[in-house]
PDB file of C-alpha atoms in Angstrom:
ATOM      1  CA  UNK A   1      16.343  -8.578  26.020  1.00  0.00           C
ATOM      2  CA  UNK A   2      16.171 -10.108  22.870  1.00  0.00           C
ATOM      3  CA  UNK A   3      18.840 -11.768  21.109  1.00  0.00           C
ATOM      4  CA  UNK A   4      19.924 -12.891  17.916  1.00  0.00           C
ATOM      5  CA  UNK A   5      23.333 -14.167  17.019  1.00  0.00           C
ATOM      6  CA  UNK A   6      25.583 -15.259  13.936  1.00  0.00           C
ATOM      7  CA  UNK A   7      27.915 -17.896  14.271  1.00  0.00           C
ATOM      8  CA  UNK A   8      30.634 -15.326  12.925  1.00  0.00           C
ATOM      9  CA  UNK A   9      30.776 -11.770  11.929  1.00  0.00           C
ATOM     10  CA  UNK A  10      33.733 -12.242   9.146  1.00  0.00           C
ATOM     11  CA  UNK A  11      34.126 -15.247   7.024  1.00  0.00           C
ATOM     12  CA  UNK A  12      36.344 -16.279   4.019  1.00  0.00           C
ATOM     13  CA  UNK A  13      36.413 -19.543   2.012  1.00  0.00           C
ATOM     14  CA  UNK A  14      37.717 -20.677  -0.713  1.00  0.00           C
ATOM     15  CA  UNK A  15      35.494 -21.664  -3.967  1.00  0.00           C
ATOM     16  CA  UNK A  16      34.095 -25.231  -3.800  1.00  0.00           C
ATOM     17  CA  UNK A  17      34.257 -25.635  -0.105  1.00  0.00           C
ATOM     18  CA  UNK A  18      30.878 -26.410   1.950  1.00  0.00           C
ATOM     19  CA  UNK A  19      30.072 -23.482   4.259  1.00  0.00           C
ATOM     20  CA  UNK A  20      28.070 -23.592   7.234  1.00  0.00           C
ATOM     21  CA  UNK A  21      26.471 -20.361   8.789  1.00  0.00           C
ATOM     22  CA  UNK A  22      24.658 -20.678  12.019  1.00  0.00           C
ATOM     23  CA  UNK A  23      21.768 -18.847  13.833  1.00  0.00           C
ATOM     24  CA  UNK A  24      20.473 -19.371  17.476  1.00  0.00           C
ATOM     25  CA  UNK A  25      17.544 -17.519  19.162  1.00  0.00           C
ATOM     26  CA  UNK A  26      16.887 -16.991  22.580  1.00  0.00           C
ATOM     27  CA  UNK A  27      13.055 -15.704  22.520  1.00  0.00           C
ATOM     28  CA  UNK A  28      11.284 -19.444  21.620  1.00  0.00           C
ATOM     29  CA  UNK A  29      10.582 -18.036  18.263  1.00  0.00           C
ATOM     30  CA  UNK A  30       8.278 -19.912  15.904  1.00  0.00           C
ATOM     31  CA  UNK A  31       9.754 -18.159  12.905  1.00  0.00           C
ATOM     32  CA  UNK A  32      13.980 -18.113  11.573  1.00  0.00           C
ATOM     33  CA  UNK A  33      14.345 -16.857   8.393  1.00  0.00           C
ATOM     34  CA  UNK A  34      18.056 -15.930   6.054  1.00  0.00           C
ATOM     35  CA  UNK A  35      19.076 -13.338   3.836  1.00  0.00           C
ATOM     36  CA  UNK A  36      21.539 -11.702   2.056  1.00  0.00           C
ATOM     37  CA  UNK A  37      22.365  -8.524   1.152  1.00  0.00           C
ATOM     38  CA  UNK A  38      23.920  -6.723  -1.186  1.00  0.00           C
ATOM     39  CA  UNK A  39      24.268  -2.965  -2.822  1.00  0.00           C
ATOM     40  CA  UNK A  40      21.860  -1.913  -5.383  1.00  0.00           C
ATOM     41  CA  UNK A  41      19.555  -5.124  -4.728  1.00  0.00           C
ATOM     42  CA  UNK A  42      18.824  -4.627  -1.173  1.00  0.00           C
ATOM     43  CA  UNK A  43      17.636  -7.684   1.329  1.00  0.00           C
ATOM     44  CA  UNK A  44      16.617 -10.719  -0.805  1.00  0.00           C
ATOM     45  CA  UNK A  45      15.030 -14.006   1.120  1.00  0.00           C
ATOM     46  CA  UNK A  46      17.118 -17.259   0.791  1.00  0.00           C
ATOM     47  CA  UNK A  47      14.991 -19.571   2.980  1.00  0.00           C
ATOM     48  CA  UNK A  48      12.791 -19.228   6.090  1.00  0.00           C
ATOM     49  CA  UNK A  49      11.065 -21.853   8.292  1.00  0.00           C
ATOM     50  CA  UNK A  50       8.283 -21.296  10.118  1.00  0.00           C
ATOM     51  CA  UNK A  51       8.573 -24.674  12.533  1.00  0.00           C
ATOM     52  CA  UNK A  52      11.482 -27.426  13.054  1.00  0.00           C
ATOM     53  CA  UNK A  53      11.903 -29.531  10.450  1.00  0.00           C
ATOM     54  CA  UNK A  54       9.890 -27.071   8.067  1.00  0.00           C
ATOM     55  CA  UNK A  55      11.056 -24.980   5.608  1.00  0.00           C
ATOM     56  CA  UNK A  56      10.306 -22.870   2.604  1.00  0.00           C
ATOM     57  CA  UNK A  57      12.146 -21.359  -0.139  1.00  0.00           C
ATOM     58  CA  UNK A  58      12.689 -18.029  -0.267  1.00  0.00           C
ATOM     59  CA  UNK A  59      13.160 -15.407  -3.452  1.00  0.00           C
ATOM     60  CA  UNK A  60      16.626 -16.970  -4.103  1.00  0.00           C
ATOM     61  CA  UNK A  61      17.305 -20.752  -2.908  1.00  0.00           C
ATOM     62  CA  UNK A  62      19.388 -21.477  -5.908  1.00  0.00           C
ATOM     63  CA  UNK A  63      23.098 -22.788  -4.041  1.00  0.00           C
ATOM     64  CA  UNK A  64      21.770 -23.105  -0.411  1.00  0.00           C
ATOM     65  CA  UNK A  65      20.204 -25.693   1.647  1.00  0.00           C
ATOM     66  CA  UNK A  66      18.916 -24.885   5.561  1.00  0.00           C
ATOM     67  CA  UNK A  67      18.248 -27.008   8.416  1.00  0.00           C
ATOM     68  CA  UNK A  68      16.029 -26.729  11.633  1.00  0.00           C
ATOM     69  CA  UNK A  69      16.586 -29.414  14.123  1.00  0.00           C
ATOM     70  CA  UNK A  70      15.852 -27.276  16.718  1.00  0.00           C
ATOM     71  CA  UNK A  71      13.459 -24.467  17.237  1.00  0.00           C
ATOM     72  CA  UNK A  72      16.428 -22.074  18.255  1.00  0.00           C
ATOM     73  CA  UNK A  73      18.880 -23.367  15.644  1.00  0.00           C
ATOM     74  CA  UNK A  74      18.802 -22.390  11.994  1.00  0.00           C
ATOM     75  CA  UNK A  75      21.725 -23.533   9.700  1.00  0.00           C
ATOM     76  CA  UNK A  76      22.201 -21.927   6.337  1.00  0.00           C
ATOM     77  CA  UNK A  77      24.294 -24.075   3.902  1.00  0.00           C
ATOM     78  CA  UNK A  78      26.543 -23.341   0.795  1.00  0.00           C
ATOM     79  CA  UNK A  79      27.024 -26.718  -0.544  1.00  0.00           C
ATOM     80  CA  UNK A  80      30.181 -25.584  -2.761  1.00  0.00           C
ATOM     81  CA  UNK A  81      30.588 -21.970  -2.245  1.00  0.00           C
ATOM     82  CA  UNK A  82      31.161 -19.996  -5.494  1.00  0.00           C
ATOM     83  CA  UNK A  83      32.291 -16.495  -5.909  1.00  0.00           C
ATOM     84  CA  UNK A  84      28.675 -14.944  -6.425  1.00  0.00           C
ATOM     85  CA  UNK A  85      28.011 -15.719  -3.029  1.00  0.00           C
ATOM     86  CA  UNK A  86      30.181 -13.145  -1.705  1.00  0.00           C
ATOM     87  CA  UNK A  87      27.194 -11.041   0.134  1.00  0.00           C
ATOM     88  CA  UNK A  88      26.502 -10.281   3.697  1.00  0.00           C
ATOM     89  CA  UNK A  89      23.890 -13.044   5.191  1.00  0.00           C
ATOM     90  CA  UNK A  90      21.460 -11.952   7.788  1.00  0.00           C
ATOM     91  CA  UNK A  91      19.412 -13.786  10.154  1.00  0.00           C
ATOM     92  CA  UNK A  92      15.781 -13.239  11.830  1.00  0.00           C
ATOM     93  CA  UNK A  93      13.531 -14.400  14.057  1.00  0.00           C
ATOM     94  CA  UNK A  94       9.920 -13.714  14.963  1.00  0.00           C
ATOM     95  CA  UNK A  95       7.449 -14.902  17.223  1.00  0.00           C
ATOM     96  CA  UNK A  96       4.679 -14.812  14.203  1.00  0.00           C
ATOM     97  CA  UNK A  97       5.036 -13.401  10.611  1.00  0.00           C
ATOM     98  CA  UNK A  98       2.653 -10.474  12.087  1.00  0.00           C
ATOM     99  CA  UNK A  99       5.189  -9.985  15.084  1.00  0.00           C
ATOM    100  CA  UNK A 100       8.412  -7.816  14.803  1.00  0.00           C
ATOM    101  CA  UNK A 101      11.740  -9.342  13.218  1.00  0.00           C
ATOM    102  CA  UNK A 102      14.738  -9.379  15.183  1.00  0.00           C
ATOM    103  CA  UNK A 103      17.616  -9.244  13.300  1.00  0.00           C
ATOM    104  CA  UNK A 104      21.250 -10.866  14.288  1.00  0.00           C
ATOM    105  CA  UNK A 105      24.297  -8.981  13.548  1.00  0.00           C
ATOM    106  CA  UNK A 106      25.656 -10.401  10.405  1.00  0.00           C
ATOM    107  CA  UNK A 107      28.089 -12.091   8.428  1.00  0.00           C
ATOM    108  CA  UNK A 108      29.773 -11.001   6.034  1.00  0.00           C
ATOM    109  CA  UNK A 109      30.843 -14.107   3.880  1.00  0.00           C
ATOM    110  CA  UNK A 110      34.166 -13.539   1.106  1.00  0.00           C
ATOM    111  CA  UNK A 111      34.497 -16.605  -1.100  1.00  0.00           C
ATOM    112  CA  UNK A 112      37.998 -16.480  -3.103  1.00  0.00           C
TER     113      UNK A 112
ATOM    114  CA  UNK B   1       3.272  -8.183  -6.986  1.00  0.00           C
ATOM    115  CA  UNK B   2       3.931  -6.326  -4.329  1.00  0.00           C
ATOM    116  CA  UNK B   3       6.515  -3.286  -4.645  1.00  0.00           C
ATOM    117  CA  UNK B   4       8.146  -1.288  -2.087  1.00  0.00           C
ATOM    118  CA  UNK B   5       9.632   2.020  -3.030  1.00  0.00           C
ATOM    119  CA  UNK B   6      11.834   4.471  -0.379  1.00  0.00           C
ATOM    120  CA  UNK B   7      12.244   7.642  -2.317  1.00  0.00           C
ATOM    121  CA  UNK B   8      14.765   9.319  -1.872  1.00  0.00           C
ATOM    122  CA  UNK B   9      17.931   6.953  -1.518  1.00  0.00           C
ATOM    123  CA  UNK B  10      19.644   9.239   0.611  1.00  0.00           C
ATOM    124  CA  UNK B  11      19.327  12.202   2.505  1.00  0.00           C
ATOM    125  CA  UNK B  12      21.585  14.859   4.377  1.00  0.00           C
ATOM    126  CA  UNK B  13      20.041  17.342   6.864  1.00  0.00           C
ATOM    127  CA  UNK B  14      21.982  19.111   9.673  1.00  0.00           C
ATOM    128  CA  UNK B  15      21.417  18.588  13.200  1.00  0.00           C
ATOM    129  CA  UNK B  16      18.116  19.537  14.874  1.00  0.00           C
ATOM    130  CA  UNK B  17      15.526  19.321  12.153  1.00  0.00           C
ATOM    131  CA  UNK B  18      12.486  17.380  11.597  1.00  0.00           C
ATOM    132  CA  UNK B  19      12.194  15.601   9.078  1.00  0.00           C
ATOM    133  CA  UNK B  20      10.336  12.720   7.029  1.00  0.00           C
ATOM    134  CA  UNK B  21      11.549   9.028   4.924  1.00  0.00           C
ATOM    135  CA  UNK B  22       8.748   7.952   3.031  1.00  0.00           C
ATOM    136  CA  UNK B  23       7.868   4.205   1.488  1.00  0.00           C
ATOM    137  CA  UNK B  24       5.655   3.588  -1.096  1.00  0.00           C
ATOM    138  CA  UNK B  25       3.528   0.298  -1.544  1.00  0.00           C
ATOM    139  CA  UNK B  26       1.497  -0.854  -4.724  1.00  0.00           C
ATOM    140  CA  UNK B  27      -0.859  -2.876  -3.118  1.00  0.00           C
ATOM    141  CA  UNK B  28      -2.764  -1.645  -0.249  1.00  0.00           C
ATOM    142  CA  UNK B  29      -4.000  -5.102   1.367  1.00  0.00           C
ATOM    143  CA  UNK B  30      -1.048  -5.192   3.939  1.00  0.00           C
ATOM    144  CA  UNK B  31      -1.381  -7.078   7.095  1.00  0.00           C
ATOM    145  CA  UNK B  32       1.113  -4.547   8.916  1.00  0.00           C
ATOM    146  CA  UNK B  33       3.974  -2.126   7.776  1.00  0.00           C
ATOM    147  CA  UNK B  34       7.571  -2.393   9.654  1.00  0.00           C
ATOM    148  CA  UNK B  35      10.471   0.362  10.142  1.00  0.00           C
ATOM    149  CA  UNK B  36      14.312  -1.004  10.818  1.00  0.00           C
ATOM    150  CA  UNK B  37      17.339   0.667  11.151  1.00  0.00           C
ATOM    151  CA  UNK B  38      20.244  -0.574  10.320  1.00  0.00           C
ATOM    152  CA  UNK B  39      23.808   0.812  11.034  1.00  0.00           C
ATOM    153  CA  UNK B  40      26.492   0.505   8.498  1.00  0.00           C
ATOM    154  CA  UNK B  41      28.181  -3.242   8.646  1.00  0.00           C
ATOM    155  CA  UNK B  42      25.262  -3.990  11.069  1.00  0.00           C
ATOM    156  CA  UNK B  43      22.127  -6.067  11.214  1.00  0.00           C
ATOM    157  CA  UNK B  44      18.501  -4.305  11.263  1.00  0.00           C
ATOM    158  CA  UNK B  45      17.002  -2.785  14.455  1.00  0.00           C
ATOM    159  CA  UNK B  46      13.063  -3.202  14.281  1.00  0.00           C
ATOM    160  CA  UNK B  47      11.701   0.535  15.360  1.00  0.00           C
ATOM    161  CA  UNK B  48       8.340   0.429  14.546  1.00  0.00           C
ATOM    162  CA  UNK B  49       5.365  -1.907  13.733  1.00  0.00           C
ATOM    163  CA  UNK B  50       1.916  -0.683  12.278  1.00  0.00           C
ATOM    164  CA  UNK B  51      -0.543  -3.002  11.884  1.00  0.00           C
ATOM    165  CA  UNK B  52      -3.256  -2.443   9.059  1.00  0.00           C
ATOM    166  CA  UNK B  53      -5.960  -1.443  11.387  1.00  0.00           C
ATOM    167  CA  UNK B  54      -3.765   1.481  12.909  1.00  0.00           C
ATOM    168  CA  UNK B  55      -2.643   4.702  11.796  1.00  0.00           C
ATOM    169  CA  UNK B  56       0.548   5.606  13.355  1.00  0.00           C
ATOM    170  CA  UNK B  57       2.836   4.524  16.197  1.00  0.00           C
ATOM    171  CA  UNK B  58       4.930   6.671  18.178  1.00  0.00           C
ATOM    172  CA  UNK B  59       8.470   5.741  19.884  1.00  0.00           C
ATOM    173  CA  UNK B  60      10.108   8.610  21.301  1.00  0.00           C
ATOM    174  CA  UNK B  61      11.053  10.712  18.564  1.00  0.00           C
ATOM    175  CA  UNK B  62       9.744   8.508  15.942  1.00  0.00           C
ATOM    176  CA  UNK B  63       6.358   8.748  14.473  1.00  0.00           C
ATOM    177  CA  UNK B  64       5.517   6.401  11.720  1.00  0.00           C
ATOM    178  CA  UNK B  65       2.032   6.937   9.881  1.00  0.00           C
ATOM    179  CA  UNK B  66       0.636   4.768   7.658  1.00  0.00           C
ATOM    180  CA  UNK B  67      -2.526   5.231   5.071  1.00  0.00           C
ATOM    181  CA  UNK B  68      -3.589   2.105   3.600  1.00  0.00           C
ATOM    182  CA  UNK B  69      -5.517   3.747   0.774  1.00  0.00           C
ATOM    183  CA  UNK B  70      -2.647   5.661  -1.110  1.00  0.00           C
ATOM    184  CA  UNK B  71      -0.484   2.988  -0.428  1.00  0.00           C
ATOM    185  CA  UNK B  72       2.142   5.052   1.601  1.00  0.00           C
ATOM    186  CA  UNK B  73       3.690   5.405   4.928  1.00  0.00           C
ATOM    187  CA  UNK B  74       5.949   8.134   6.919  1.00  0.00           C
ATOM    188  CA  UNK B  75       8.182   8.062   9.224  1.00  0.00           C
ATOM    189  CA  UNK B  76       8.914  11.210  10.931  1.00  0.00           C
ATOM    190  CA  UNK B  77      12.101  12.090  13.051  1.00  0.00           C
ATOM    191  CA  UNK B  78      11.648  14.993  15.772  1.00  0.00           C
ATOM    192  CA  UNK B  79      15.260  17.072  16.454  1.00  0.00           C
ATOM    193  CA  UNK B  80      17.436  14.887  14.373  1.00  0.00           C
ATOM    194  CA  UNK B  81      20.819  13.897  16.020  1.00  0.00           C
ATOM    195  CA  UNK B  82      23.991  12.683  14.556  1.00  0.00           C
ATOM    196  CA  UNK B  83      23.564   9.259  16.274  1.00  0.00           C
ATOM    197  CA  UNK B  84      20.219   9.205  13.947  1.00  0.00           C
ATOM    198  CA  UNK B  85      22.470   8.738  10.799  1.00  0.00           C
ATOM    199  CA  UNK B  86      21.665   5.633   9.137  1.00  0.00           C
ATOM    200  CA  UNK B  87      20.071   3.179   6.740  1.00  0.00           C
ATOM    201  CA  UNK B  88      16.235   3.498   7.011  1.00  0.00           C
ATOM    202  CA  UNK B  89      13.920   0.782   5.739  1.00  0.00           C
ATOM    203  CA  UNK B  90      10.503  -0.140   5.690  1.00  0.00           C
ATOM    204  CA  UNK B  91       8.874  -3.716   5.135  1.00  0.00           C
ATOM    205  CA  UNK B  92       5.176  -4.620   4.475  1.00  0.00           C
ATOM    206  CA  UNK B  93       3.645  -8.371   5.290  1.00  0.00           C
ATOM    207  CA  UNK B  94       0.966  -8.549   2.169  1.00  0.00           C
ATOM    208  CA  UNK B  95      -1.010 -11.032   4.317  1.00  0.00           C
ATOM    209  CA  UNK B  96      -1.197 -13.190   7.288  1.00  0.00           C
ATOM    210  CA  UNK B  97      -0.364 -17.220   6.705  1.00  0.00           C
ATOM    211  CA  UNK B  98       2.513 -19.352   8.815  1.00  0.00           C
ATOM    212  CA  UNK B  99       4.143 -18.806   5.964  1.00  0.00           C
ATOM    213  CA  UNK B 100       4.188 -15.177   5.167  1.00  0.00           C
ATOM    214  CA  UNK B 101       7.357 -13.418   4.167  1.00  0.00           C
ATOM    215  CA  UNK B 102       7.641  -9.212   4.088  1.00  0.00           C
ATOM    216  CA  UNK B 103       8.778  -7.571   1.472  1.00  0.00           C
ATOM    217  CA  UNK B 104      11.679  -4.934   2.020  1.00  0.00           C
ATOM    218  CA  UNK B 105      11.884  -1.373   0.399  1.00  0.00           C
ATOM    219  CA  UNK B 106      15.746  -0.526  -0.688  1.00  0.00           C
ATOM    220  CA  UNK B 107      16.443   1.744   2.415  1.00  0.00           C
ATOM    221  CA  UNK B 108      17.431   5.590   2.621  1.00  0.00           C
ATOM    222  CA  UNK B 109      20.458   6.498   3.785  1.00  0.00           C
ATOM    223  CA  UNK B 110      20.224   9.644   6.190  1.00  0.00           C
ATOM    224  CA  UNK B 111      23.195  11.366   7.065  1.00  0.00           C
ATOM    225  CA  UNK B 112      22.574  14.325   9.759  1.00  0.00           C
ATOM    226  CA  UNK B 113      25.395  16.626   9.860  1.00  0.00           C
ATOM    227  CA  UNK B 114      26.411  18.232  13.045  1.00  0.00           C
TER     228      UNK B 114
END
């Protein structure tokens, strides 16, 4: 069975500190991608990376960084964590971008 | 640009009727059209997957359609059930590149009551 999973489902920080949110897949995909979502604006694409080592920027990049060492690993980065980044954050994989998306279960990140 | 449209943004039926979410697209070169679920607090669960060259898929009691030419898509539930109350979204991949990215609708929210 497929899997997806989120470093944690419930997160708080404080504003200013550097936040680390981590993704691992167990189906060899090519394909990791984050986003976030909130009410009224839907899902919104931060970054995605389509090989290790490569990535692209997404329809909202501003305040993040991400990092693929490894093709099962992808690390989503708030380098000082502000208050508008209160959101849930959502990870996928897929084999292809023609191939389903499997989605992890969340996290839902509360900066104070 | 692309657009995705779910109309309406929420629904209520009671148990045991059919019934169909629809998504809207503005541009009908899509490489393939994707349902999710998603549960509230939860991530999305892919149901369906229609590439451009089909016109429906079936799983169960899901039937998505999709006609590329009005830029619109279906997806039908047979004999609703509580456990079918949820966020419903669809997501179309304009083209095919190692880069691609789909573009989400903004859900509808069904709500069957028993």
């Amino acid at each position: 069975d497929v899997k997806v999973t989120q470093s944690s489902r419930y997160l708080v920080k404080r504003t200013g500190e550097k936040v680390f949110l981590e993704c691992v897949q167990d189906m060899d995909h090519e394909n990791m991608f984050w986003y976030r979502q909130d009410p009224g604006l839907g899902l919104r694409l931060i970054y995605f990376s389509y090989d290790v080592k490569m990535k692209e920027k997404g329809d909202i990049p501003e305040g993040y960084s991400v990092s693929r060492e490894k093709k099962e690993r992808f690390s989503l980065i708030l380098e000082s964590a502000s208050t508008n980044q209160t959101s849930m954050y959502l990870c996928a994989s897929s084999r292809d971008p023609s191939y389903e998306q499997y989605f992890g279960p969340g996290t839902r990140l509360t900066v104070t | 640009k692309q657009e995705v449209t779910q109309i309406p943004a929420a629904l209520s039926v009671p148990e045991g009727e059919n019934l169909v979410l629809n998504c809207s697209f503005t541009d009908s070169a899509i490489y393939n059209l994707q349902w999710f679920r998603q549960d509230p607090g939860k991530g999305l669960t892919s149901l369906l997957l229609i590439q451009s060259s089909q016109r429906e898929q079936t799983s169960g009691r899901l039937n998505a359609s999709l006609d590329k030419s009005s830029g619109r898509s279906t997806l039908y539930i047979a004999a609703s059930q509580p456990g079918d109350s949820a966020t419903y979204l669809c997501a179309v991949l304009p083209g095919y590149s190692s880069a691609s990215k789909i573009i989400f609708g903004s859900g509808t929210r069904l709500s069957i009551r028993p």
